[in-house]
Coordinates of C-alpha atoms and ligand atoms in Angstrom, one line a residue:
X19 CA 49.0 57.9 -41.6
X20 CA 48.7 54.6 -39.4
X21 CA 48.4 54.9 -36.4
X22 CA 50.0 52.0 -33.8
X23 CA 48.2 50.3 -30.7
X24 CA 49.1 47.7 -28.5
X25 CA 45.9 47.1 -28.6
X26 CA 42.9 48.0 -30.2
X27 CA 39.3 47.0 -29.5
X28 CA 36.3 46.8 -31.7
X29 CA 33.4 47.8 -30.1
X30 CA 32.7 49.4 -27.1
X31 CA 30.0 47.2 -25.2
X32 CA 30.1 46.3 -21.7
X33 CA 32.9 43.3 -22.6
X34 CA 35.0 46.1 -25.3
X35 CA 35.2 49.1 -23.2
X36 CA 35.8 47.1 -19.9
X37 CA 38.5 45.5 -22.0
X38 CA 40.4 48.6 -23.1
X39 CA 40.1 50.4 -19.8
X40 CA 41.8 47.3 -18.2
X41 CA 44.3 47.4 -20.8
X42 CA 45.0 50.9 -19.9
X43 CA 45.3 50.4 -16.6
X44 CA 48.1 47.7 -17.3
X45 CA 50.0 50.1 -19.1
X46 CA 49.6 49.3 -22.8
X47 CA 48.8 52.0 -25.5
X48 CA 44.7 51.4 -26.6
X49 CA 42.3 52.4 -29.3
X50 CA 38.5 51.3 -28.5
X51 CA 36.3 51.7 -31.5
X52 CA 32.5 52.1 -31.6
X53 CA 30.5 52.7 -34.1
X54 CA 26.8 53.2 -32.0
X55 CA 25.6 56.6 -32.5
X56 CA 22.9 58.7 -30.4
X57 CA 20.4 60.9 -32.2
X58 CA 22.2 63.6 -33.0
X59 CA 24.7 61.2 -34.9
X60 CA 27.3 61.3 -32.3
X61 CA 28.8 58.8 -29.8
X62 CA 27.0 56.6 -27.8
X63 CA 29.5 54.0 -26.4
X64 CA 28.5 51.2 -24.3
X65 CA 26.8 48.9 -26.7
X66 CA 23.8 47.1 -26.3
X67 CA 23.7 47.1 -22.8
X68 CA 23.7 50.3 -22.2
X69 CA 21.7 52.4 -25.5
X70 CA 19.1 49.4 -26.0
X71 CA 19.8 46.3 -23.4
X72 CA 20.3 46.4 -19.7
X73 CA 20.2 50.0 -18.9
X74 CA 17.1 51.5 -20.7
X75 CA 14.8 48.5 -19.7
X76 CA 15.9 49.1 -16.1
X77 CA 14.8 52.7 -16.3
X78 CA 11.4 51.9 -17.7
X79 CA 11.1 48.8 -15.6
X80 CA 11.5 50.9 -12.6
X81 CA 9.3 53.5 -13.9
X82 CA 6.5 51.1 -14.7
X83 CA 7.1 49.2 -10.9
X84 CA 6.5 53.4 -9.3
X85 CA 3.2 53.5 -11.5
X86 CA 1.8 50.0 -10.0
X87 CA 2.8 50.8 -6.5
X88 CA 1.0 53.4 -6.4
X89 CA -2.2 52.2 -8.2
X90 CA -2.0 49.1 -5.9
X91 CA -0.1 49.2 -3.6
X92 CA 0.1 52.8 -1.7
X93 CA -3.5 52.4 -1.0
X94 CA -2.1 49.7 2.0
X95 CA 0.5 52.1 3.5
X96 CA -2.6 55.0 3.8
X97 CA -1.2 56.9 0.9
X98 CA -3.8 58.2 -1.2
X99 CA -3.7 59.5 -5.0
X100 CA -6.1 60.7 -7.2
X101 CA -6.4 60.8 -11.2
X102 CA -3.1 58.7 -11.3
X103 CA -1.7 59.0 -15.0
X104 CA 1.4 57.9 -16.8
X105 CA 3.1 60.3 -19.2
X106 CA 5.0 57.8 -21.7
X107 CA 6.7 61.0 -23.4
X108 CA 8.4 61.8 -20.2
X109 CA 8.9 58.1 -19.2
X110 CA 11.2 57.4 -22.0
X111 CA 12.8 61.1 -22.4
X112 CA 13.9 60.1 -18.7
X113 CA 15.3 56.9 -19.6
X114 CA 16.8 58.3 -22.8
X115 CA 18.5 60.7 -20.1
X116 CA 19.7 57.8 -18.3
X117 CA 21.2 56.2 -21.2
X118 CA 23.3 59.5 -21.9
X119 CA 25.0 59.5 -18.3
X120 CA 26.4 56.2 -19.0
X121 CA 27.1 56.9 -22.3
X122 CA 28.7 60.4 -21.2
X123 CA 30.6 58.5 -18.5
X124 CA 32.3 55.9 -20.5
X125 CA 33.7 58.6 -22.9
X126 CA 35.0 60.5 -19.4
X127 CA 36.5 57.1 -18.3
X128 CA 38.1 56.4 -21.6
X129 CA 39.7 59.9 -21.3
X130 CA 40.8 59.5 -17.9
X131 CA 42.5 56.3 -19.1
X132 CA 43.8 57.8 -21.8
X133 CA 42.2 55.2 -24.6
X134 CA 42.0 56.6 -28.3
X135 CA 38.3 56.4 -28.9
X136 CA 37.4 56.1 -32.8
X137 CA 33.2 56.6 -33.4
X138 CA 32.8 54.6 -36.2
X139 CA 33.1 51.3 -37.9
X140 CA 36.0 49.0 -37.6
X141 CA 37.4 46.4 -40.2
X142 CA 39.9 44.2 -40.3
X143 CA 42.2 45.2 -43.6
X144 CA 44.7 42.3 -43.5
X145 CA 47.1 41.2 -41.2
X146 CA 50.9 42.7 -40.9
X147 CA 53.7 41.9 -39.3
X148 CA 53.1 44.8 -36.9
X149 CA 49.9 43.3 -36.4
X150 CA 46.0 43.4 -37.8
X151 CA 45.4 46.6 -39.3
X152 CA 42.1 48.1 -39.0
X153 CA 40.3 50.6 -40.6
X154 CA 37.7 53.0 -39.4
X155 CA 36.7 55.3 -42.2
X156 CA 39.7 56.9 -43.8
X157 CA 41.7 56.1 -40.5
X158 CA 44.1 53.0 -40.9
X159 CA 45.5 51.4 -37.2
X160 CA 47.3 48.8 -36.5
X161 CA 46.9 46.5 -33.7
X162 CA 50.1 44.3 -31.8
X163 CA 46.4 42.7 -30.3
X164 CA 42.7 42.9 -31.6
X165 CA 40.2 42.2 -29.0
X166 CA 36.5 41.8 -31.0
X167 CA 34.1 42.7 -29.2
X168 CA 30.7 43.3 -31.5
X169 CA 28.6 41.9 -29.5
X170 CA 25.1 40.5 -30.6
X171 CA 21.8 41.5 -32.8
X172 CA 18.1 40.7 -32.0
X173 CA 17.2 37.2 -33.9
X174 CA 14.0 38.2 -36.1
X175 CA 11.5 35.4 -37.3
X176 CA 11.5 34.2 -40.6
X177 CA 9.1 36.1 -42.6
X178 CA 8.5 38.8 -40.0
X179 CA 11.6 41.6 -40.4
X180 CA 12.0 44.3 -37.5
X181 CA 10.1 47.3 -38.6
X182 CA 10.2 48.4 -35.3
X183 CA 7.4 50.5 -35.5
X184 CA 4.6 47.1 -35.2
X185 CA 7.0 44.5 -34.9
X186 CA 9.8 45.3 -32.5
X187 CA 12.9 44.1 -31.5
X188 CA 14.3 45.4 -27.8
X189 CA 14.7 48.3 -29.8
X190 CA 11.4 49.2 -30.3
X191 CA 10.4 47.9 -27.3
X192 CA 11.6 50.5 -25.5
X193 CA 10.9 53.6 -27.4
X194 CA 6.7 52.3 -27.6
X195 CA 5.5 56.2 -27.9
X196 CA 2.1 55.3 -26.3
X197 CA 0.8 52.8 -24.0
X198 CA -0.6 49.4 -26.8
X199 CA -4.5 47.9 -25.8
X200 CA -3.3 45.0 -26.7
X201 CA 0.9 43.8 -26.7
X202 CA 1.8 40.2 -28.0
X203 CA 5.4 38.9 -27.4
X204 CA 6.7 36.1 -29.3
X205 CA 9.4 34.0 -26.9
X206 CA 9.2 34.3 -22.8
X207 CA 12.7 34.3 -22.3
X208 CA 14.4 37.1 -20.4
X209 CA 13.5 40.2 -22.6
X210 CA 9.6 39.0 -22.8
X211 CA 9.2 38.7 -19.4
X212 CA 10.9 42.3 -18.4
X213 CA 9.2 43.5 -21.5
X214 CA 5.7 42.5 -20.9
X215 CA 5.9 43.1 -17.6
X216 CA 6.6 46.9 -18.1
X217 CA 4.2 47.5 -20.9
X218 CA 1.0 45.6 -18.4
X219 CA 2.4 47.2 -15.7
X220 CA 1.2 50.3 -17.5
X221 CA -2.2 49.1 -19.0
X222 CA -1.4 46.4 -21.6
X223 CA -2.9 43.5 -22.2
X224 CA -0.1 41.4 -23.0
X225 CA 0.3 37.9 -24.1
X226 CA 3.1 35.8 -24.2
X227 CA 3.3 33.2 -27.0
X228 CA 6.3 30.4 -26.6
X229 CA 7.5 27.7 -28.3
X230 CA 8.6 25.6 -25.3
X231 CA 5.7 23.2 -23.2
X232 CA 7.9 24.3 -20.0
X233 CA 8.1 28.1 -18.4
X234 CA 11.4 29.2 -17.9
X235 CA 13.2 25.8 -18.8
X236 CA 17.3 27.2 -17.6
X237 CA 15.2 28.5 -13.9
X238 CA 15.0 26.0 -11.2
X239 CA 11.8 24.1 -11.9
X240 CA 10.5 25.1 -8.1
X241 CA 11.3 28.7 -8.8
X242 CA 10.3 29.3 -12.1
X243 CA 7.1 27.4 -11.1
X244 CA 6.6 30.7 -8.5
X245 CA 7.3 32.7 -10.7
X246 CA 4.8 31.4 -13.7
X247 CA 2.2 31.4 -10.9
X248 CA 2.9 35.4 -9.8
X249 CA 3.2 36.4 -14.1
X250 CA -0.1 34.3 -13.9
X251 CA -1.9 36.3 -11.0
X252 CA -0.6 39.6 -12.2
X253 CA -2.1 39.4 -15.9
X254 CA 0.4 38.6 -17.9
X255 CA -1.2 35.7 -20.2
X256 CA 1.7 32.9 -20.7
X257 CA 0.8 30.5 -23.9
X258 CA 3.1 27.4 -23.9
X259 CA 4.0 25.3 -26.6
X260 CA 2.9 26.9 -29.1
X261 CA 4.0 27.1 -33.1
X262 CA 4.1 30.4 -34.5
X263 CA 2.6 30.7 -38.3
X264 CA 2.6 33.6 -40.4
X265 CA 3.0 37.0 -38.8
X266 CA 0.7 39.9 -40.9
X267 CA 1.7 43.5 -40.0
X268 CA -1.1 46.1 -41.3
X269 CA -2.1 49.3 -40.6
X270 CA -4.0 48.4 -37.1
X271 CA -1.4 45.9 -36.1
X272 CA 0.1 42.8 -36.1
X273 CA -1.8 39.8 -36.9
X274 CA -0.1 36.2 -35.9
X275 CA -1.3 32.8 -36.5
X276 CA -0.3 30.0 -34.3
X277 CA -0.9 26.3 -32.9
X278 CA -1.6 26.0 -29.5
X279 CA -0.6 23.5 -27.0
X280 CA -3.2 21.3 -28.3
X281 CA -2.8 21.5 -31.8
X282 CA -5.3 24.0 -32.6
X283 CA -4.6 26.3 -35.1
X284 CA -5.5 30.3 -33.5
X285 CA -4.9 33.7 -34.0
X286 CA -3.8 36.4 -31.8
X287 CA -4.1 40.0 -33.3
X288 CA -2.3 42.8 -31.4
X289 CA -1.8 46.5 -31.7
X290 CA 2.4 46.1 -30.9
X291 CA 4.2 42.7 -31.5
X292 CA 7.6 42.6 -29.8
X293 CA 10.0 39.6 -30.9
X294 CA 12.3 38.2 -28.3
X295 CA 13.1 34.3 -29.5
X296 CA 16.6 35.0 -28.9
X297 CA 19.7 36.9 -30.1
X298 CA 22.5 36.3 -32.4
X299 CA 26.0 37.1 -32.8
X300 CA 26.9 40.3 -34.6
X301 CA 30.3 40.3 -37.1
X302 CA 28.3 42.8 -39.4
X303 CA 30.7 45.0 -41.2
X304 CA 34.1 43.1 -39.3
X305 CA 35.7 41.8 -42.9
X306 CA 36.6 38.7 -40.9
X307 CA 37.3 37.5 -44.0
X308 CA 40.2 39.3 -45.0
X309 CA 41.8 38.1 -41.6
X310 CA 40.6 34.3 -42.1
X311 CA 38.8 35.0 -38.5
X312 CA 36.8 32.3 -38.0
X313 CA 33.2 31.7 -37.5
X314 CA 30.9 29.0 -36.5
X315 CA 27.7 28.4 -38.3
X316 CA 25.7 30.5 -36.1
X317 CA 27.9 33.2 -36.9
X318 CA 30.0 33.5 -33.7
X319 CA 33.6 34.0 -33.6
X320 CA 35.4 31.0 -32.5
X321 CA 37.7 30.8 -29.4
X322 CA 38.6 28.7 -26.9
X323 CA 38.5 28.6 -23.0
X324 CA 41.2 31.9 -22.8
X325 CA 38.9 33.6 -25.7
X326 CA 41.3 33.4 -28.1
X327 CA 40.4 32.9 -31.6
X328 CA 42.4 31.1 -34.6
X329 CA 44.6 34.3 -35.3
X330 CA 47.4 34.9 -32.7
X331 CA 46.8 37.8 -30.5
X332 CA 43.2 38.5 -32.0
X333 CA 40.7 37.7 -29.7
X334 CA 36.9 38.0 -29.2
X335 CA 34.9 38.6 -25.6
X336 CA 31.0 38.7 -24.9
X337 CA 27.9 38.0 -26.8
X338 CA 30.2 37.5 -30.5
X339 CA 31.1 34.2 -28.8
X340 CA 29.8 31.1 -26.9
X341 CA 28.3 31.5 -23.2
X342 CA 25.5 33.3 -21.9
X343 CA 24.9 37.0 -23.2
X344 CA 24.8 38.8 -20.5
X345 CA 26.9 42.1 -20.0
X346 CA 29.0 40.9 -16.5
X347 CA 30.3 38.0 -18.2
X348 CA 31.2 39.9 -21.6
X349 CA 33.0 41.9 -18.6
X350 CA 34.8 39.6 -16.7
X351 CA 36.2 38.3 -20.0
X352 CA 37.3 41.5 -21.2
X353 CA 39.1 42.0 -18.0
X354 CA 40.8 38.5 -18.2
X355 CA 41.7 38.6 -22.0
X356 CA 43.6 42.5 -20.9
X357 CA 45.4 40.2 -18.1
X358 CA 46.2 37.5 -20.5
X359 CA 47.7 40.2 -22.7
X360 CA 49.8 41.3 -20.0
X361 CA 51.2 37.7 -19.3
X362 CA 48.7 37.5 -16.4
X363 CA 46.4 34.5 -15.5
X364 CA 43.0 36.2 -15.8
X365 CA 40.2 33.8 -15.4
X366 CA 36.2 33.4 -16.0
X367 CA 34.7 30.8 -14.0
X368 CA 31.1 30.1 -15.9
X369 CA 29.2 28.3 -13.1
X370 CA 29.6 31.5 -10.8
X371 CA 28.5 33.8 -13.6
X372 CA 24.8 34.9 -11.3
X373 CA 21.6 35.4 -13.8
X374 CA 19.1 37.5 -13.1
X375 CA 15.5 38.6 -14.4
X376 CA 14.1 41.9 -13.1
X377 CA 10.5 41.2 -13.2
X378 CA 8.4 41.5 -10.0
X379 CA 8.9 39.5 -8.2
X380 CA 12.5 39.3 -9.5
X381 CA 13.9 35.9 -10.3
X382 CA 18.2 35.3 -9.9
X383 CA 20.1 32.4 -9.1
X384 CA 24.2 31.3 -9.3
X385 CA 25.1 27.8 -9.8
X386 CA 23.3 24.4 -10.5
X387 CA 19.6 24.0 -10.5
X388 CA 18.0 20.8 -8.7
X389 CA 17.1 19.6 -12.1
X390 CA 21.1 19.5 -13.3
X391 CA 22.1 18.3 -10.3
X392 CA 19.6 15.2 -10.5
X393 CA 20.5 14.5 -14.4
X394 CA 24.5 14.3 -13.2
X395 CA 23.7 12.2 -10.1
X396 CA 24.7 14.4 -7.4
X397 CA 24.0 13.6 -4.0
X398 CA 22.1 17.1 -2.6
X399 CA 20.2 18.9 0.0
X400 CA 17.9 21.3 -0.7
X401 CA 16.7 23.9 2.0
X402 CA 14.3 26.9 1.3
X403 CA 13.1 29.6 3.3
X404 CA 10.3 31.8 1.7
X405 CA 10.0 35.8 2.3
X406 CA 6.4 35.2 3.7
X407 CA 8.1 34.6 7.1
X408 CA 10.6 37.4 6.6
X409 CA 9.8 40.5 8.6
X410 CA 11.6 42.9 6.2
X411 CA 9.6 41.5 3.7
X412 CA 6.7 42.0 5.4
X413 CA 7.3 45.5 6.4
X414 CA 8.0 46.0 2.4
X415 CA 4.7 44.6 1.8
X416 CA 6.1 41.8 -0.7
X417 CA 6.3 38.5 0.5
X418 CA 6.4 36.7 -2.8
X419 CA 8.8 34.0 -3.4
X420 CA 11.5 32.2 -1.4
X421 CA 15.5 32.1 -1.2
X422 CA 16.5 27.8 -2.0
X423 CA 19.9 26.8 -1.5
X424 CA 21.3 23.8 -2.9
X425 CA 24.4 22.2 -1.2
X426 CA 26.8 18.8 -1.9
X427 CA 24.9 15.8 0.4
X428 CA 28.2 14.8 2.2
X429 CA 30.6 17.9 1.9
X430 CA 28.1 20.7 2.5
X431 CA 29.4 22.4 -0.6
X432 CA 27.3 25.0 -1.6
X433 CA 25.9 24.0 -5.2
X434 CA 23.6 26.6 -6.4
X435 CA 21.6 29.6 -5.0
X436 CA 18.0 30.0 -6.3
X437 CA 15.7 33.0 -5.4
X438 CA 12.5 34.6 -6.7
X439 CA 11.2 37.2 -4.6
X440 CA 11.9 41.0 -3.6
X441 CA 15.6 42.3 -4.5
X442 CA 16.7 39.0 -5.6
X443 CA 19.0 41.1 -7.7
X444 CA 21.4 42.4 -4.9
X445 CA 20.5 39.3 -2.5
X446 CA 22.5 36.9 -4.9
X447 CA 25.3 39.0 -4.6
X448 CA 26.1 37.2 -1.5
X449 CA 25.6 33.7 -2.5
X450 CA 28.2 34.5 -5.5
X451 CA 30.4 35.3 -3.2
X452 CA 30.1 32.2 -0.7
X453 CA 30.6 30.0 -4.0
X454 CA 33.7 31.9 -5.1
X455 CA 35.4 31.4 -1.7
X456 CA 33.3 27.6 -1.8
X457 CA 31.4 28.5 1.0
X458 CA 29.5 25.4 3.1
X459 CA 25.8 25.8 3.5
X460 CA 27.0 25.7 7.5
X461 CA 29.1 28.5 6.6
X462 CA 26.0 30.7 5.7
X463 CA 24.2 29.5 8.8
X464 CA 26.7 30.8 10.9
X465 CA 27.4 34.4 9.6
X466 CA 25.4 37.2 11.6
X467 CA 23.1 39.3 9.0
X468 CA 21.3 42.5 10.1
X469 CA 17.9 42.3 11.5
X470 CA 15.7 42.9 9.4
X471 CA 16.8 42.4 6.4
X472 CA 15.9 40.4 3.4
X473 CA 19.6 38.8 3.4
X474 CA 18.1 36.6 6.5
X475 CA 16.4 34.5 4.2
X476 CA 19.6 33.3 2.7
X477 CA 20.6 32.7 6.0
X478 CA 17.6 30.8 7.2
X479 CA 17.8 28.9 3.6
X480 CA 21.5 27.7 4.7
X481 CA 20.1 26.9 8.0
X482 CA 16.8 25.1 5.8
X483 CA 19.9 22.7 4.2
X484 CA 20.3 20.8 8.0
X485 CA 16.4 21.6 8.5
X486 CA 16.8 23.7 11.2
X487 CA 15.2 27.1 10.0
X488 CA 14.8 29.5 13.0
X489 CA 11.9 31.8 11.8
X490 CA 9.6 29.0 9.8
Ligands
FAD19 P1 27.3 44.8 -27.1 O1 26.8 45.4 -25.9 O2 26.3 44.4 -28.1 O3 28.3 45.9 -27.8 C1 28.9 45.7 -29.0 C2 29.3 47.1 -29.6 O4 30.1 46.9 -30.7 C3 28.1 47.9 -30.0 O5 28.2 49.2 -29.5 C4 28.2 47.9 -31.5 O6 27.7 49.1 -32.1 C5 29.7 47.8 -31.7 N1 30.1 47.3 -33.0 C6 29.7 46.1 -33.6 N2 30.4 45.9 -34.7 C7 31.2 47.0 -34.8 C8 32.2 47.3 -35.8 N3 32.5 46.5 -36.8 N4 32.9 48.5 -35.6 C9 32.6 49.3 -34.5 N5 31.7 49.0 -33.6 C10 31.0 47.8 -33.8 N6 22.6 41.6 -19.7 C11 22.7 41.6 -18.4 O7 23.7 41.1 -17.9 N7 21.8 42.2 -17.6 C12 20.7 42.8 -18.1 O8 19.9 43.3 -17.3 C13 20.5 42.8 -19.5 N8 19.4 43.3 -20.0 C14 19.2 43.3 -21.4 C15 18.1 43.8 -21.9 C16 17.9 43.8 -23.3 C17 16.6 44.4 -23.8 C18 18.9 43.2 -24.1 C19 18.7 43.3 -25.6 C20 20.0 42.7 -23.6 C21 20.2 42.7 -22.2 N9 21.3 42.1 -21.6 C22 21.5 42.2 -20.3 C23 22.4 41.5 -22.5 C24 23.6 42.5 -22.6 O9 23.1 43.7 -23.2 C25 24.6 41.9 -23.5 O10 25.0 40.7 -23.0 C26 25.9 42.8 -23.5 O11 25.5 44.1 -24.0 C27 27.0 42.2 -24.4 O12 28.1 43.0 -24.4 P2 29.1 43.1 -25.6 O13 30.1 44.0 -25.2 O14 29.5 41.7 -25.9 O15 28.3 43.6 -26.9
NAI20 P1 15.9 34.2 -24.5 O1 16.9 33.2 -25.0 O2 16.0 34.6 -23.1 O3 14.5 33.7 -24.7 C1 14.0 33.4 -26.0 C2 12.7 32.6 -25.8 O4 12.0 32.5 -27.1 C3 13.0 31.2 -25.4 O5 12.1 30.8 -24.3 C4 12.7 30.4 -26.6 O6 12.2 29.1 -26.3 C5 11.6 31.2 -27.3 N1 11.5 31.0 -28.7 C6 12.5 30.9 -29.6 N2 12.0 30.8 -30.9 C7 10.6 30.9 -30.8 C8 9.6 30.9 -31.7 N3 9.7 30.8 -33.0 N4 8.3 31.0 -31.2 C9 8.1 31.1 -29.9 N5 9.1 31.2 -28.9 C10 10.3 31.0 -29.4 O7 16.1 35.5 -25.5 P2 15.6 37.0 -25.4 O8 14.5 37.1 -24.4 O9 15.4 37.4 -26.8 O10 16.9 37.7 -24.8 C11 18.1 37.6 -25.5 C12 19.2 37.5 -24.5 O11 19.5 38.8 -24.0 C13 18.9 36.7 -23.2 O12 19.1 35.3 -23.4 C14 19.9 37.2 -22.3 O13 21.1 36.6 -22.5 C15 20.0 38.7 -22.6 N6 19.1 39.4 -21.7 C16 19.4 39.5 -20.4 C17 18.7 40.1 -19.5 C18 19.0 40.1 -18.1 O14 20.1 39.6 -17.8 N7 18.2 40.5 -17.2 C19 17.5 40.9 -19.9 C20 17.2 40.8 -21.3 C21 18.0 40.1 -22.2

C-alpha cells in the first residue's frame, strides 16, 4: 500500500534529518529515509557527518590531542607519567561509541517528532499528481514535497580505487587498526590536515603530498602562513606542488610516484595512504532519471538560490548541491527549505557560513579573507592581536596563533574574522554573530569580555582595527 507524506526526505545527513525534524515541527506529516547502516546491519542515521565525517574524527582528534599533552606537554604543569602507551583498539571502540549516541539520538529525536523513519534506499519511481513517489524496498510513498538530501562520496584518484584497507578514504582513515611507521596523504585540504595530524600525533610519520604551490589557498594568507609554520614545527612534512603519478598498493604498502615542486620525478613509499583531494556529490541509487531531476556534470543536483531544483516541490540541501560541504550549512538549508515549504522566508546567507579546521592549533574564520578583499578593491583595516600576549592563553600553555579582524575602511563594517590558535572553534562563534547583526569593529571594542579569557583577543583584535590594542 502507498503510503502519503507531505513530505518525505531522502537521506538522513546533518542537512536531511535537520530538514524533516523542522518540517515536523511546522506541522506537516514526514518520512526521512536513510539507507546508512552500523555493523550489525541496522540504522545508523546522520550521514556522513556523523558515522564517518565530523563526529568520529573529532573523537579521535581529541583522543590523539590527550596522548600529546601528556607526552609533551604535562611534563610543564609538574605532572609526571611513566610508560605512556596508546591502545588504538580502545581509541576507536570509544569513538565508535560516540558515533552510536548520535546515531541513537537522532532516531529518539525523529520519534519524538513523530517523523516516519524508513532504513533503506530511496528512489524516485516517477512523478504523480499526488506528488513523487518513492520507493524504498518493497515500500512505495508518495511525497506532496521531496527534499534530496544524499549528500557526498570521497573523490578517489584515477587509477588508485579505495580499498580502504592501504589506500583509504575518511573511511578508512578512521578505523586505521594500528598506529602506520610511515602515513602518506594525498591532498592537504581539511580532511589531511585533521587526519595527519591525528595519526603523527600518535607516532606517524606523515607526509602530505599536494597539488597546489600555495598551503591552504581558501585560509587567509597571514593565517594559513601560521599555521603551515606550526604543521611545519610539529612534524607533519607538507610537499607543495606536487604531481601525483602512479599509485602501487602491495602487500607492504602503498607505493606513489610523484613530481615535486621542482620537476623532479620521486617516490614516496608508505605503510597507509589516505586520499583526501576532495569529495563529490552522491545521487547513487536516486533514479533521478525517472523524475528528469537534473544534474550538473560533476554530478550535483541543480538548484537555485532557494534550493530548489527543476521539478516543483523537489528540492535538494547539503553536499548533493553547490557551496561548501560542510554539515552547518547542509543544516541551515534544510531548516530554510522546511520554512519555504511552509510559505515561510527561510534564508542561508553564505558569507556568514564560519569554517573551521580542528588541527592544533585550530584554524576558523567567517567572512572575507585580506586576499578577496584586495582582488574586489575594498578599502580595509586589518587589526590582529596574537594569543602570545593573552593571559588565558598563557595559563593554557598555548600561545600559538593570533585572532585578525578585517573591517570596511570608512564604515567600520566588520568584513571577515580570521583566527588560528587555541579554541578558535568556539571563539568564532562570536564573530559570526557580530557579522549577522553587522557588527562595527568599534562595536567589538566596546563590549566587556571576562578576564581571562581567550575571547579578549577578539576584543583586542577590534581594538587592533583603530590601532589601539590595550595588552600588545
Ligand atoms: P551526508 O552527511 O553525506 O548524508 C547523506 C545521507 O544520505 C547518508 O546517510 C547516505 O547514506 C544517505 N543516502 C544517500 N543516498 C541515499 C538514498 N538513495 N537513499 C537513502 N539514503 C541515501 N563538516 C563540518 O561542518 N564540520 C566538520 O568537522 C566536518 N568534518 C568532516 C570530516 C570528514 C572526515 C568528512 C568526510 C567530512 C566532514 N565534514 C565536516 C563534512 C560533513 O560531513 C558534510 O558536509 C555533511 O555530512 C553533509 O551533510 P548532508 O546531509 O548533505 O550529507
Ligand atoms: P579539500 O577540498 O578540503 O582538500 C582537497 C585538497 O586536495 C586540496 O588542497 C586540493 O588542492 C588537493 N588535491 C586535489 N587533487 C589532488 C591531487 N591529484 N594530488 C594532490 N593534491 C590534490 O577536500 P578533503 O580534505 O577531501 O575534504 C572534503 C571536504 O570535506 C572538505 O572540503 C570539507 O568541505 C569537508 N570537511 C570539513 C571538515 C571541517 O569542517 N572541519 C573536516 C573534513 C572535511
Amino acid at each position: 500500500m502507498t503510503k502519503q507524506f507531505d513530505v518525505i526526505v531522502i537521506g538522513a545527513g546533518p542537512g536531511g534529518y535537520i530538514a524533516a525534524i523542522r518540517a515536523a515541527q511546522l506541522g506537516f506529516t514526514v518520512a526521512c529515509i536513510d539507507e546508512w547502516k552500523n555493523a550489525q546491519g541496522g540504522p545508523a542515521p546522520g550521514g556522513t557527518c556523523t558515522n564517518v565525517g565530523c563526529i568520529p574524527s573529532k573523537a579521535l582528534l581529541q583522543s590523539s590531542e590527550h596522548f600529546e599533552h601528556a607526552g609533551h606537554a604535562f611534563a610543564d604543569h609538574g605532572i609526571g607519567l611513566k610508560d605512556l602507551s596508546i591502545d588504538v583498539a580502545k581509541m576507536l571502540a570509544r569513538k565508535d561509541s560516540v558515533v552510536k549516541q548520535n546515531n541513537d539520538g537522532i532516531l529518539y529525536l525523529f520519534k519524538k517528532n513523530k517523523v516516519a523513519f524508513f532504513h533503506g534506499r530511496g528512489a524516485f519511481a516517477k512523478a504523480t499528481e499526488q506528488g513523487c513517489e518513492v520507493t524504498v524496498g518493497a515500500e512505495s510513498l508518495i511525497g506532496r514535497h521531496v527534499v534530496v538530501a544524499t549528500g557526498s562520496i570521497a573523490r578517489a584518484l584515477p587509477g588508485a580505487p579505495f580499498d580502504e584497507s592501504t589506500i583509504l578514504s575518511n573511511d578508512g582513515a578512521l578505523r586505521i587498526g594500528g598506529v602506520p611507521k610511515t602515513l602518506g596523504l594525498i591532498g592537504s585540504g581539511v580532511i589531511g590536515l585533521e587526519m595527519g595530524s591525528v595519526w603523527r600525533r600518535l607516532g606517524a610519520q606523515v607526509t602530505v603530498l599536494e597539488a597546489l604551490p600555495t598551503f591552504l589557498g581558501a585560509v587567509d594568507e597571514q593565517i594559513a602562513k601560521e599555521a603551515h609554520k606550526s604543521f611545519t614545527k610539529q612534524g607533519l612534512k607538507i610537499e607543495l606542488g606536487v604531481k601525483v603519478g602512479e599509485v602501487k598498493a602491495g602487500a607492504q604498502g602503498v607505493d606513489i610516484a610523484y613530481t615535486d615542486a621542482q620537476g623532479a620525478a620521486q617516490t614516496l613509499a608508505v605503510d597507509k595512504l589516505i586520499v583526501s583531494i576532495g569529495r563529490v556529490p552522491n545521487t547513487t541509487g536516486l533514479n533521478a532519471e525517472a523524475v528528469g531531476l537534473q544534474l550538473d556534470e560533476r554530478g550535483a543536483i541543480v538548484v537555485d538560490a532557494d534550493c530548489k531544483t527543476n521539478l516543483p516541490n523537489v528540492w535538494a540541501v547539503g553536499d548533493v548541491v553547490r557551496g561548501p560541504m560542510l554539515a552547518h550549512k547542509a543544516e541551515e538549508e534544510g531548516v530554510a527549505v522546511a520554512e519555504r515549504i511552509a510559505g515561510q522566508h527561510g534564508h542561508v546567507d553564505f558569507n556568514l557560513v564560519p569554517w573551521v579546521i580542528y588541527t592544533s592549533p585550530e584554524i576558523a574564520w567567517v567572512g572575507q579573507t585580506e586576499q578577496q578583499l584586495k582582488g574586489a578593491g575594498r578599502a580595509y583595516k586589518a587589526g590582529s592581536f596574537p594569543f602570545m600576549a593573552n593571559g588565558r592563553a598563557r595559563a593554557l600553555g598555548d600561545t600559538t596563533g593570533m585572532v585578525k579582524m578585517l573591517a570596511d575602511a570608512t564604515t567600520d563594517e566588520i568584513l571577515g574574522v580570521h583566527i588560528v590558535g587555541p579554541y578558535a572553534s568556539e571563539l568564532i562563534a562570536e564573530a559570526c554573530v557580530a557579522m549577522a547583526f553587522r557588527a562595527s569593529s568599534e562595536d567589538i571594542a566596546r563590549i566587556c569580555h571576562a578576564h581571562p579569557s581567550l575571547a579578549e583577543s577578539t576584543k583586542e583584535a577590534a581594538l587592533a582595527v583603530d590601532k589601539r590594542t590595550l595588552n600588545f
